[in-house]
Amino acid sequence: MTALSRAASGRVASLLMRSRPWLRNKPVMALVFCSLLIIAAVFGDMIAPYGVTEPDFAASLSPPFWMQDGSNAHLLGTDQLGRDVFSRLIGGARISLITATAAIFVAGTLGALLGLIAGYFGSIPEAVIMRLADAFLALPFILMALALVAALGSGLGNIILVMIFANWARYARLVHSEVLSIKQRDFVTLARIAGVSRMRIAVRHVFPNAINSVAALAALDFGRAIILESSLSFLGLGIQPPDVSWGSMLADGKSEMQFAWWLTVWPGLTILAAVLSFNAVGEWLKGELDPRSML
Amino acid sequence: MIVPAIEARSLGKQFVLARTSLLGARGRVTAVEDVSFSIPAGSTFGLVGESGSGKTTIAKMLLKLERPTSGALLHEGLDIFAQDKAQEHNYRRHFQAVLQDPYGALSPRLSVGMIIAEPMLALGIATRREALDNACRMLELVGLRRDAVSRYPHQFSGGQRQRIAIARALSINPKIVVLDEPVSALDVSVRAQILQLLKQMQDRFGITYIFIGHDLATVHYMSSDVGVMYFGRLVEIGNARSLFQRPLHPYTRKLVALSNLQERVSKSDFRGELPDPVNPPSGCSFHSRCPFSTERCLNEVPLLRDAPSHRRVACHYFEDIETGRRTA
Amino acid sequence: MSNSSDIEPVLKVRGLTVAYGPLERPIRAVADVDLTVKSGEIVGIAGESGSGKTTLCTALLRALPVNARVSGTVHFEGRPLFDMTEPEMRQLRGRKIAMILQNPMTSLDPLFTIGNQIEEVLRTHHAKVPARKLRDRTIELLRRVHITAPESRVRQYPHEISGGMKQRILTAMATSSSPSLLVADEPTTALDVTVQEEILVLFQEIRERSGSAIIIITHDLGVIRRVCDRIVVMYAGRIVEEGPTEEIFAAPRHPYTRGLLNSLPVLKDDAIVLSSIPGQVPNLSDLGPGCAFAERCSSVVQGCTERMPPEVPVGPDHRAFCCRLLDRS
């Protein structure tokens, strides 16, 4: 993934870097694209030329502007109901980013906390939590999503819940192993010798050092979360109309793929670009946050 | 009679190993056996030994990180493992440590000031403001600048970090400090600086040190009395100076010969490895590597016996070896 | 046995520099190093943290990380090392140039038996040897490094044997194909003092038996004194002094070498005296244009911080890099 992102950054980026040295070593193109997505998510309503659900039956299924029958009114084309594809992409950005952020934030925090408890206190809490984590990691994502949706229904909130279920265990595992190795370090022993209470050691010494890697994992997880959400929406388990998601756009456009390729290609490319960009930024952040530099 | 600061009486520690097979017996490892010593307040007691000698286990017992399985450890005459909460709190106050690894000793996410202040805060003997002021003073005392108080460990070198660790250990005015290989991980040209600092602190505050190391010369430099450990037992104990000058136990003789001194010392032949702790050898644990061993050494464990100048040696033949009546 | 000096040296290093970081302000882990090692010589590279000794030897095996910028030339048995392709290097590594790393505890794979791991090495370098012969050869190798009861050892796992024995096994693996050059990085540091001797004796035997040249990297001057014919002292990436061991121990010419030797404990009137060099090793990114040791040097003068110290020959095979040495001549 990274090689591809780097290749994508390629020549334009190296030109930029030569003239502006502070840009060096940063994944410029990826950062730019991520920023655009974030802007789209936040200010989407103001940027999008049309409403996400605004139909224009006269212009239904019009192709992108450079093709015959295309128009500048709808740069990337329209779908069966004449809804502007570009505007819907922007709307989808909001959904994808919100679900990804919420899921990772909650899954990460919950997972990290459970991992800390398991690693630090050991014995029964550890056994229970880690076996639970193993169980969750063993469950196939789609089946779990299906079951949860069947039980709770679809919709934004429930989708976030599904993603939390799918992700917390990885954070718990990571923090658990970090805690185990930190516990062995001298500064923890010395804190015990100095009479510091167990609780205080956990909060002040162990936890802050264990979460270094969590930030890096979260950054890389973003791309994965986007794919998960898109997959759910594609399968119809995710967000429902009138909300729009890149995944649901893929589902809607599936039937027209032969003739109205723009209905699937644009959302597909957007997902690809989003995931690559977030992965590139995540890798870069991981390098910056490398705990070894903290030693 | 002055009560010694620290006294060990037939201290012993056995570890039980994990089972290797479901029905097999659990192996036992004797890390420390029958160790006794007495340390007067304000002095330095050196403990020399290599891997498997048990010196680290003794350090852990002194710091109450492990419980002895036999014998007792006394602080000012009282058993440290028979303390109530208040006594234990008091003990922690007076018992600190400086460990080997300067890179692992300081919590990476805390500022140097907070690292030094933490013991004071944990033991409730200073407010936050007082503790930080004290931290500044401690930094100057160990030869660092006051502005280090707001910086982070990764900005300092190994030697400097060790100074910070010393500042932290001394910040609460302990009576006893356990020094476990405090300079082994530092550059050779910097070791003396740290050792001299430790000596200065001792002269100034009257601290009792327990100095643990593997190099006899360094341990000798710091200590007034030295105990030599091999395979969990004390094989020789006595005054540092005379022990170094006139080692009596074959193992000590070897260690002296191998000391990293400036002048070249002759090397004697010495084959063999440390025996397996799970299957300890019978008799003297050193017999498999000792150039002077006999049938008796194989069968009978030598106990510490008195030798001239307050020395005690655990060897059946040390007198003969010394006079030359017994040779390799 | 060892060859005379007019034969091509095993290793010839000229102007070796290894740099990292930004191009405008590079960090030179190794700077401008010249080194010659002849067949059958045991050379000790002494230095503390930041001296560049490990980077130097990793550079010889071309095993540095990708962001390292290497310049200079290295000739191994007359062939330019940096011009070789990776397949050619792989032919050399382990076969003609072998390296033993610092920590024997972690150098062996805990999942496989000793016999298995040695056989793997043998198979890599001597592909045509049949299986039964491999086992015999393994046992012979273990015997060569004085391991008792080798027939039962081959079935043991790394965690079942001691550090000293592991180091001997690693040495056996490294020398199985009689390399022309053996590089040992801190071979005795992780071992007990009473066991170090055996490894050093082993090195001497290797040199005697196969005429291999051996480079020992260490901060332990006692080790160097024990086995090395020559010492190369490094500080902050550069060589500061080089010469025959006894000569340097008797009369060190560079202030750092003097300081280093003085750091060893001395027995004076039954008491041990310890000295140190004030200050600490400088940060490689903070080096100025002059001598890196100047800030800690007791003989420092004005010119020291302005220019790089010149190379001054102080004996037939002995040189040091200090401007103060020119005063006397």
Coordinates of C-alpha atoms in Angstrom, one line a residue, chain B residues 102-299:
Chain B
P102 CA 20.0 3.6 32.8
Y103 CA 17.8 3.5 29.7
G104 CA 15.0 1.5 31.4
A105 CA 15.2 3.2 34.8
L106 CA 13.4 6.4 33.9
S107 CA 9.8 6.6 32.8
P108 CA 9.9 8.0 29.3
R109 CA 6.8 10.1 29.5
L110 CA 7.5 11.9 32.8
S111 CA 9.7 15.0 33.1
V112 CA 12.9 14.6 35.0
G113 CA 11.5 16.8 37.7
M114 CA 8.5 14.5 38.2
I115 CA 10.6 11.4 38.1
I116 CA 12.8 12.7 41.0
A117 CA 9.8 14.0 42.8
E118 CA 7.7 10.9 42.6
P119 CA 9.1 9.0 45.6
M120 CA 8.6 12.1 47.8
L121 CA 5.0 12.4 46.6
A122 CA 4.3 8.7 46.9
L123 CA 5.5 8.6 50.5
G124 CA 3.6 11.8 51.3
I125 CA 6.5 13.6 52.7
A126 CA 6.3 16.7 50.5
T127 CA 3.9 18.8 48.6
R128 CA 4.2 19.0 44.8
R129 CA 5.9 22.4 45.0
E130 CA 8.3 21.3 47.7
A131 CA 9.1 18.1 45.8
L132 CA 10.0 19.9 42.6
D133 CA 12.2 22.4 44.5
N134 CA 13.9 19.5 46.1
A135 CA 14.3 17.9 42.7
C136 CA 16.2 20.9 41.4
R137 CA 18.5 20.8 44.4
M138 CA 19.1 17.1 43.9
L139 CA 20.0 17.7 40.2
E140 CA 22.6 20.1 41.2
L141 CA 23.9 17.7 43.8
V142 CA 24.5 15.1 41.2
G143 CA 26.2 17.4 38.8
L144 CA 23.4 18.2 36.4
R145 CA 21.9 21.6 35.7
R146 CA 18.7 22.8 37.3
D147 CA 17.0 23.3 34.0
A148 CA 17.1 19.5 33.5
V149 CA 14.0 19.4 35.7
S150 CA 11.7 20.2 32.8
R151 CA 13.4 18.0 30.2
Y152 CA 12.7 14.4 29.3
P153 CA 14.9 11.3 29.7
H154 CA 15.5 10.7 26.0
Q155 CA 17.4 14.0 25.9
F156 CA 20.1 12.6 28.2
S157 CA 23.0 10.2 27.8
G158 CA 23.4 7.0 29.8
G159 CA 25.7 8.5 32.3
Q160 CA 23.4 11.5 32.8
R161 CA 20.4 9.2 33.2
Q162 CA 22.2 7.3 35.9
R163 CA 22.8 10.5 37.7
I164 CA 19.1 11.3 37.5
A165 CA 18.4 7.8 38.9
I166 CA 20.7 8.5 41.8
A167 CA 19.1 11.8 42.4
R168 CA 15.7 10.1 42.6
A169 CA 17.0 7.4 44.9
L170 CA 18.6 9.9 47.3
S171 CA 15.7 12.5 47.1
I172 CA 13.9 11.0 50.1
N173 CA 17.1 10.7 52.2
P174 CA 17.2 7.0 52.5
K175 CA 19.4 5.2 55.0
I176 CA 20.2 2.3 52.7
V177 CA 20.6 2.2 48.9
V178 CA 21.0 -1.0 46.9
L179 CA 23.3 -0.5 43.9
D180 CA 22.8 -3.3 41.4
E181 CA 25.6 -3.0 38.8
P182 CA 25.1 0.8 38.6
V183 CA 27.9 1.4 36.2
S184 CA 28.1 -1.8 34.1
A185 CA 26.1 -0.4 31.3
L186 CA 28.0 2.8 31.1
D187 CA 31.0 3.8 29.1
V188 CA 34.3 2.9 30.7
S189 CA 35.6 6.4 30.7
V190 CA 32.5 7.6 32.6
R191 CA 32.2 4.9 35.3
A192 CA 34.5 6.5 37.7
Q193 CA 32.5 9.7 37.6
I194 CA 29.4 8.0 38.8
L195 CA 31.2 5.9 41.4
Q196 CA 32.9 9.0 42.8
L197 CA 29.5 10.7 43.0
L198 CA 28.1 7.8 44.9
K199 CA 31.0 7.9 47.3
Q200 CA 30.6 11.7 47.8
M201 CA 26.9 11.2 48.6
Q202 CA 27.8 8.5 51.1
D203 CA 30.3 10.7 52.9
R204 CA 27.8 13.6 53.0
F205 CA 24.7 11.7 54.1
G206 CA 26.0 8.7 55.9
I207 CA 24.2 6.2 53.6
T208 CA 24.7 2.5 53.8
Y209 CA 25.4 1.0 50.4
I210 CA 25.0 -2.6 49.2
F211 CA 27.0 -2.7 46.0
I212 CA 26.4 -5.6 43.7
G213 CA 28.7 -6.2 40.8
H214 CA 30.7 -8.8 38.8
D215 CA 34.0 -7.0 38.6
L216 CA 36.0 -7.5 41.8
A217 CA 38.1 -4.4 41.3
T218 CA 35.1 -2.1 41.0
V219 CA 33.4 -3.7 43.9
H220 CA 36.6 -3.4 45.9
Y221 CA 36.8 0.3 45.1
M222 CA 33.5 1.0 46.6
S223 CA 33.3 -1.4 49.5
S224 CA 34.7 -1.9 52.9
D225 CA 33.6 -5.5 53.2
V226 CA 33.0 -7.9 50.3
G227 CA 31.1 -11.2 50.0
V228 CA 31.9 -13.4 47.1
M229 CA 29.0 -15.5 45.8
Y230 CA 29.1 -18.6 43.7
F231 CA 26.1 -20.7 42.7
G232 CA 23.9 -19.3 45.5
R233 CA 26.4 -19.6 48.4
L234 CA 28.8 -17.3 50.0
V235 CA 32.2 -18.7 49.3
E236 CA 34.3 -16.0 50.9
I237 CA 33.6 -12.9 52.9
G238 CA 35.8 -10.4 54.6
N239 CA 37.5 -7.0 54.5
A240 CA 37.6 -5.7 50.8
R241 CA 41.2 -4.6 50.9
S242 CA 42.7 -7.8 52.4
L243 CA 40.4 -10.0 50.3
F244 CA 41.7 -8.5 47.1
Q245 CA 45.3 -8.6 48.3
R246 CA 45.1 -12.2 49.7
P247 CA 42.2 -14.1 48.2
L248 CA 41.8 -17.5 49.8
H249 CA 39.1 -19.3 48.0
P250 CA 40.0 -20.7 44.6
Y251 CA 37.1 -18.9 42.9
T252 CA 38.1 -15.6 44.5
R253 CA 41.7 -16.1 43.4
K254 CA 40.4 -16.5 39.9
L255 CA 38.3 -13.4 40.1
V256 CA 41.2 -11.4 41.3
A257 CA 43.4 -12.7 38.5
L258 CA 40.7 -11.7 36.0
S259 CA 40.1 -8.2 37.4
N260 CA 40.3 -5.6 34.7
L261 CA 43.3 -3.9 36.1
Q262 CA 45.8 -1.8 34.2
E263 CA 48.7 -4.1 34.8
R264 CA 48.6 -7.4 33.1
V265 CA 47.9 -10.2 35.5
S266 CA 48.7 -13.8 34.8
K267 CA 45.9 -16.1 33.8
S268 CA 45.6 -19.6 35.2
D269 CA 43.8 -22.5 33.5
F270 CA 40.2 -22.7 34.2
R271 CA 37.8 -24.9 32.2
G272 CA 34.2 -25.8 32.6
E273 CA 30.9 -24.2 32.9
L274 CA 28.5 -23.3 35.7
P275 CA 26.6 -26.4 36.8
D276 CA 22.9 -26.8 36.1
P277 CA 20.9 -25.2 38.8
V278 CA 18.1 -27.7 38.5
N279 CA 20.5 -30.6 39.1
P280 CA 23.1 -29.1 41.4
P281 CA 26.3 -31.0 41.9
S282 CA 27.0 -32.8 45.2
G283 CA 29.4 -31.4 47.7
C284 CA 31.1 -28.2 46.8
S285 CA 29.4 -26.6 43.9
F286 CA 32.7 -25.4 42.6
H287 CA 34.4 -28.7 42.5
S288 CA 33.9 -29.3 38.8
R289 CA 35.9 -26.2 37.9
C290 CA 38.4 -26.2 40.7
P291 CA 42.0 -27.1 40.0
F292 CA 42.5 -28.2 43.6
S293 CA 39.4 -30.4 44.0
T294 CA 39.6 -33.9 45.6
E295 CA 37.2 -36.7 46.6
R296 CA 36.2 -34.9 49.7
C297 CA 35.1 -31.8 47.7
L298 CA 32.8 -34.0 45.7
N299 CA 31.0 -35.4 48.7

